[in-house]
Short mmCIF file of C-alpha atoms in Angstrom, two decimals:
data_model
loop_
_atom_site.label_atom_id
_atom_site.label_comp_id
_atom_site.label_asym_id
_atom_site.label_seq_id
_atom_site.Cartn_x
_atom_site.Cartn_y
_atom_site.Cartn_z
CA UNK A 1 15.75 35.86 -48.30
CA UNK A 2 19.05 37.46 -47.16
CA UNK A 3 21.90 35.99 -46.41
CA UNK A 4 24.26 36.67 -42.75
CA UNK A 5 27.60 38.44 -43.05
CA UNK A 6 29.48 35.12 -42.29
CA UNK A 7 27.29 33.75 -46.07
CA UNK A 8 28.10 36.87 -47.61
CA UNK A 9 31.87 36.39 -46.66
CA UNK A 10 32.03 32.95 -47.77
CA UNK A 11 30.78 33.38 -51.45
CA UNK A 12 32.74 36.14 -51.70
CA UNK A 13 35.75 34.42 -51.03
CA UNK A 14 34.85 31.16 -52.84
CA UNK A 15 34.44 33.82 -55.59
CA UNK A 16 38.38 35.04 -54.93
CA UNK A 17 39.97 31.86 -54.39
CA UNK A 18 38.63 30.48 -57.10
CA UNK A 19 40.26 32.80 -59.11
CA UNK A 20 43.32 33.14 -57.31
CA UNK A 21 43.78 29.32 -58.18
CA UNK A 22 43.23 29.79 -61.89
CA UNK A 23 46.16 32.53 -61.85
CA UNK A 24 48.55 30.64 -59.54
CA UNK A 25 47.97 27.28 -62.10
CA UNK A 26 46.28 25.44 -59.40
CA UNK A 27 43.14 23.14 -59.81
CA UNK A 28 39.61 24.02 -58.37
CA UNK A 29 40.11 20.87 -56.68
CA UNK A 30 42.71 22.18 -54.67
CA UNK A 31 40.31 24.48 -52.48
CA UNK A 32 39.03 22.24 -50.80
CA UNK A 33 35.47 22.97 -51.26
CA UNK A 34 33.42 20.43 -49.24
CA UNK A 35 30.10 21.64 -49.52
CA UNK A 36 29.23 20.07 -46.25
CA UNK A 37 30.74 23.00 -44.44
CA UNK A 38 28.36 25.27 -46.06
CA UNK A 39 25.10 26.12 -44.36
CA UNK A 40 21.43 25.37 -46.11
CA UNK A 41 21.09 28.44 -47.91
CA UNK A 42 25.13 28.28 -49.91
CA UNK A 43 23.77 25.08 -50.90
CA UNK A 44 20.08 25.81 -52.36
CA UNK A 45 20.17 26.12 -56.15
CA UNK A 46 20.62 29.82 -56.77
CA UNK A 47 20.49 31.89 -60.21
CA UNK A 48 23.70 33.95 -59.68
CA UNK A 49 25.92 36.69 -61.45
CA UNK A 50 29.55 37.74 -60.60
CA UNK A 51 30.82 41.10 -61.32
CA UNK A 52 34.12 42.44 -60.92
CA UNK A 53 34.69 45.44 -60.30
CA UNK A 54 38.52 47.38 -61.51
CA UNK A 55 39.09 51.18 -60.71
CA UNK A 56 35.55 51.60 -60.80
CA UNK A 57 34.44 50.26 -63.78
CA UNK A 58 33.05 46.57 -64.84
CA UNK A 59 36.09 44.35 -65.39
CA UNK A 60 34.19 40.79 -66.33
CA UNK A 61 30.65 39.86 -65.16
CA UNK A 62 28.84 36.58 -66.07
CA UNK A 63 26.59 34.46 -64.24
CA UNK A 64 23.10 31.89 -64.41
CA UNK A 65 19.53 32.87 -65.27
CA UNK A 66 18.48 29.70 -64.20
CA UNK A 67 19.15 28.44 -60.56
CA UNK A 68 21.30 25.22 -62.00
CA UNK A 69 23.45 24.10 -59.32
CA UNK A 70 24.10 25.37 -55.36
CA UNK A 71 24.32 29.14 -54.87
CA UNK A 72 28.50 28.08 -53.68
CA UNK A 73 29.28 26.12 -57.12
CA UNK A 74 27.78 28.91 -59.28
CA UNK A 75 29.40 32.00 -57.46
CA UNK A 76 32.95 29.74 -57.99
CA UNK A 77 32.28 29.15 -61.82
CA UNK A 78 30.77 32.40 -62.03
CA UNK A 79 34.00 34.07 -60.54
CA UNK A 80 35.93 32.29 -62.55
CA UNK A 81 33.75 32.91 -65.86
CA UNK A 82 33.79 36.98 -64.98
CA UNK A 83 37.80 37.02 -64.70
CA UNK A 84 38.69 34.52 -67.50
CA UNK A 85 36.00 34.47 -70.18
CA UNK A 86 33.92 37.54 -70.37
CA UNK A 87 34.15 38.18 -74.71
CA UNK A 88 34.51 42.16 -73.68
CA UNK A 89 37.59 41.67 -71.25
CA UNK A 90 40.80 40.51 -71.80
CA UNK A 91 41.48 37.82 -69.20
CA UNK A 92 42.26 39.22 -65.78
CA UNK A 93 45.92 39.58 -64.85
CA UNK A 94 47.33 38.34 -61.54
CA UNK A 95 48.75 41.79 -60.86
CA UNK A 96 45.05 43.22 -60.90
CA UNK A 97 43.14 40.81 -58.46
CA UNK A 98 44.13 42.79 -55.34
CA UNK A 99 42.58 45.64 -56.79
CA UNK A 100 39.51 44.26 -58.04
CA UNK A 101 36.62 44.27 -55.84
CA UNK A 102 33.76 41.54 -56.53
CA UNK A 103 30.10 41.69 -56.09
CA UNK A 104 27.71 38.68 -56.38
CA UNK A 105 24.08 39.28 -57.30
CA UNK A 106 22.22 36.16 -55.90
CA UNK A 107 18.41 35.91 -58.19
CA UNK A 108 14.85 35.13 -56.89
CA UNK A 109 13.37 34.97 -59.41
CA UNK A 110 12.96 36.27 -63.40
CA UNK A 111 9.57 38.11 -64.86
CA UNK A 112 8.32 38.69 -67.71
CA UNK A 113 7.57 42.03 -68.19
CA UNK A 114 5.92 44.47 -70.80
CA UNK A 115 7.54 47.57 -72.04
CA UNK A 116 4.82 49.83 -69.91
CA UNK A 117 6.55 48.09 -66.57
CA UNK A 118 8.60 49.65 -64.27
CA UNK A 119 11.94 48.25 -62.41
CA UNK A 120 13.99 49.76 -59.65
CA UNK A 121 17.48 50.37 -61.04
CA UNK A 122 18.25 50.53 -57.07
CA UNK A 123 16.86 47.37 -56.50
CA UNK A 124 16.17 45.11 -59.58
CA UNK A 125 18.01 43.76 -62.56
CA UNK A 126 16.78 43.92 -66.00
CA UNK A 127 17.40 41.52 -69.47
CA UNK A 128 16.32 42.88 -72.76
CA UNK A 129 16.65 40.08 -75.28
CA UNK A 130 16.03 40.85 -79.37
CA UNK A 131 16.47 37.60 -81.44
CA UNK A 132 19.53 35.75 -80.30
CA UNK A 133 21.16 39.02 -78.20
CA UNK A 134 20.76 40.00 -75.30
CA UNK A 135 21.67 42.89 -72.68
CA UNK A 136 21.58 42.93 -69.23
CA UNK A 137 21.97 45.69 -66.34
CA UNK A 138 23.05 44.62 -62.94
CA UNK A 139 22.29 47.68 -59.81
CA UNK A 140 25.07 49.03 -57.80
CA UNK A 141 23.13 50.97 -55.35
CA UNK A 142 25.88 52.10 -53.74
CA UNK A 143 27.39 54.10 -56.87
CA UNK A 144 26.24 57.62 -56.65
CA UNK A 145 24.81 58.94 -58.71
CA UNK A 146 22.53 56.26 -59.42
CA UNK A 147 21.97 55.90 -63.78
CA UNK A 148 17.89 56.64 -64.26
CA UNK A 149 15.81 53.91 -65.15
CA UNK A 150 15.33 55.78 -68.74
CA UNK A 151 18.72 55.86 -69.27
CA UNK A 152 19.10 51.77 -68.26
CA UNK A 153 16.46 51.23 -71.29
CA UNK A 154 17.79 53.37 -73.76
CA UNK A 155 21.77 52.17 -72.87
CA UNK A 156 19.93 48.40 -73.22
CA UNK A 157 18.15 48.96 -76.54
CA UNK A 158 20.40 50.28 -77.94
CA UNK A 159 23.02 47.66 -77.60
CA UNK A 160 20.52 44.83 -78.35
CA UNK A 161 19.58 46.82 -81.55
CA UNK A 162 23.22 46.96 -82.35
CA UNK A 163 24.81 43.20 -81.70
CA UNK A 164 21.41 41.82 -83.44
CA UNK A 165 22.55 42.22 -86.78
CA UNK A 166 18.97 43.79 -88.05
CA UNK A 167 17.32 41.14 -86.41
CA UNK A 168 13.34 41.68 -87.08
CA UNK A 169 12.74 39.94 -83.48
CA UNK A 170 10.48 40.91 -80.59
CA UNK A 171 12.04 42.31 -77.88
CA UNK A 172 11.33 40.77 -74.72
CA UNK A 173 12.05 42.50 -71.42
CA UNK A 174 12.66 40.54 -67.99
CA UNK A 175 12.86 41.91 -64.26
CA UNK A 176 15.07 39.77 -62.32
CA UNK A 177 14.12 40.32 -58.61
CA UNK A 178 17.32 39.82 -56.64
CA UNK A 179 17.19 38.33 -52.92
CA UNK A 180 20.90 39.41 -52.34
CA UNK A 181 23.57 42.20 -53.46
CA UNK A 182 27.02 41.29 -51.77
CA UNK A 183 29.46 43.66 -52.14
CA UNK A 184 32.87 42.33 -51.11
CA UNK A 185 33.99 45.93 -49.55
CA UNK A 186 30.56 44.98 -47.14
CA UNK A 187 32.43 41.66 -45.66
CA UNK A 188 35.11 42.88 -44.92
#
């Protein structure tokens, strides 16, 4: 399913505001969020990740495996999660939210995969879990050029292998077919 321009708009500025309240001091409540104003599809339960984007490079990105509330409420915690508690980011500062661009990757579904399966960097995302760690890789399509699919696994693996302490684990490996890649620079 895609979503219209006027969705994509919306969650990507639920996804701005919602940070924009957290730097000004103000409470979520505050935005006036009445999920009645949103059409069927903001309000379906939605797996969803939030990446933002500074000067190029990944600034904070967190998000839901599991579609656990409506596609709005988890692109606002989401946004908020990416800017404020990502552990490899210092929180965002208020003088670097104009500049940072965000990009909401709305999931389908998750697969189980084996190592002989293929993804689509272009297209798909992909989890690689050893023990208790896990790494994931969210596309860009639109970043030229595009990082091969080799180069995904080996960047993965090798961070799993790295934050697992040793771990003797399995590795399991996950395609997450995405219905929706909404780049804020697209809305506008």
């Amino acid at each position: 399913m895609g979503y219209t321009r006027s969705e994509e708009t919306v969650l990507v500025r639920i996804a701005r505001r919602s940070i924009e309240a957290i730097l000004k001091g103000r409470s979520l409540e505050d935005l006036d969020m009445d999920p009645c104003r949103f059409s069927a599809a903001l309000r379906e339960k939605k797996a969803v990740f939030v990446s933002l984007i500074l000067n190029s490079e990944l600034r904070g990105s967190a998000g839901y495996l599991m579609p656990l509330v409506p596609l709005w409420q988890a692109t606002m915690e989401n946004a908020r999660n990416a800017a404020f508690r990502d552990p490899r980011f210092t929180p965002l500062w208020r003088d670097e939210l104009p500049e940072v661009e965000i990009v909401v990757h709305v999931v389908s579904r998750v697969m189980h995969i084996s190592a002989e399966d293929k993804f689509n960097p272009r297209e798909e995302g992909f989890l690689l879990r050893k023990g208790s760690r896990m790494a994931l890789f969210l596309p860009m399509p639109w970043r030229t050029p595009l990082t091969p699919r080799d180069e995904v696994l080996s960047r993965l693996c090798r961070e799993v292998a790295h934050d697992s302490g040793g771990s003797t684990a399995a590795e399991e490996r996950e395609r997450l077919i995405l219905e929706g890649i909404i780049r804020e620079q697209d809305t506008a």
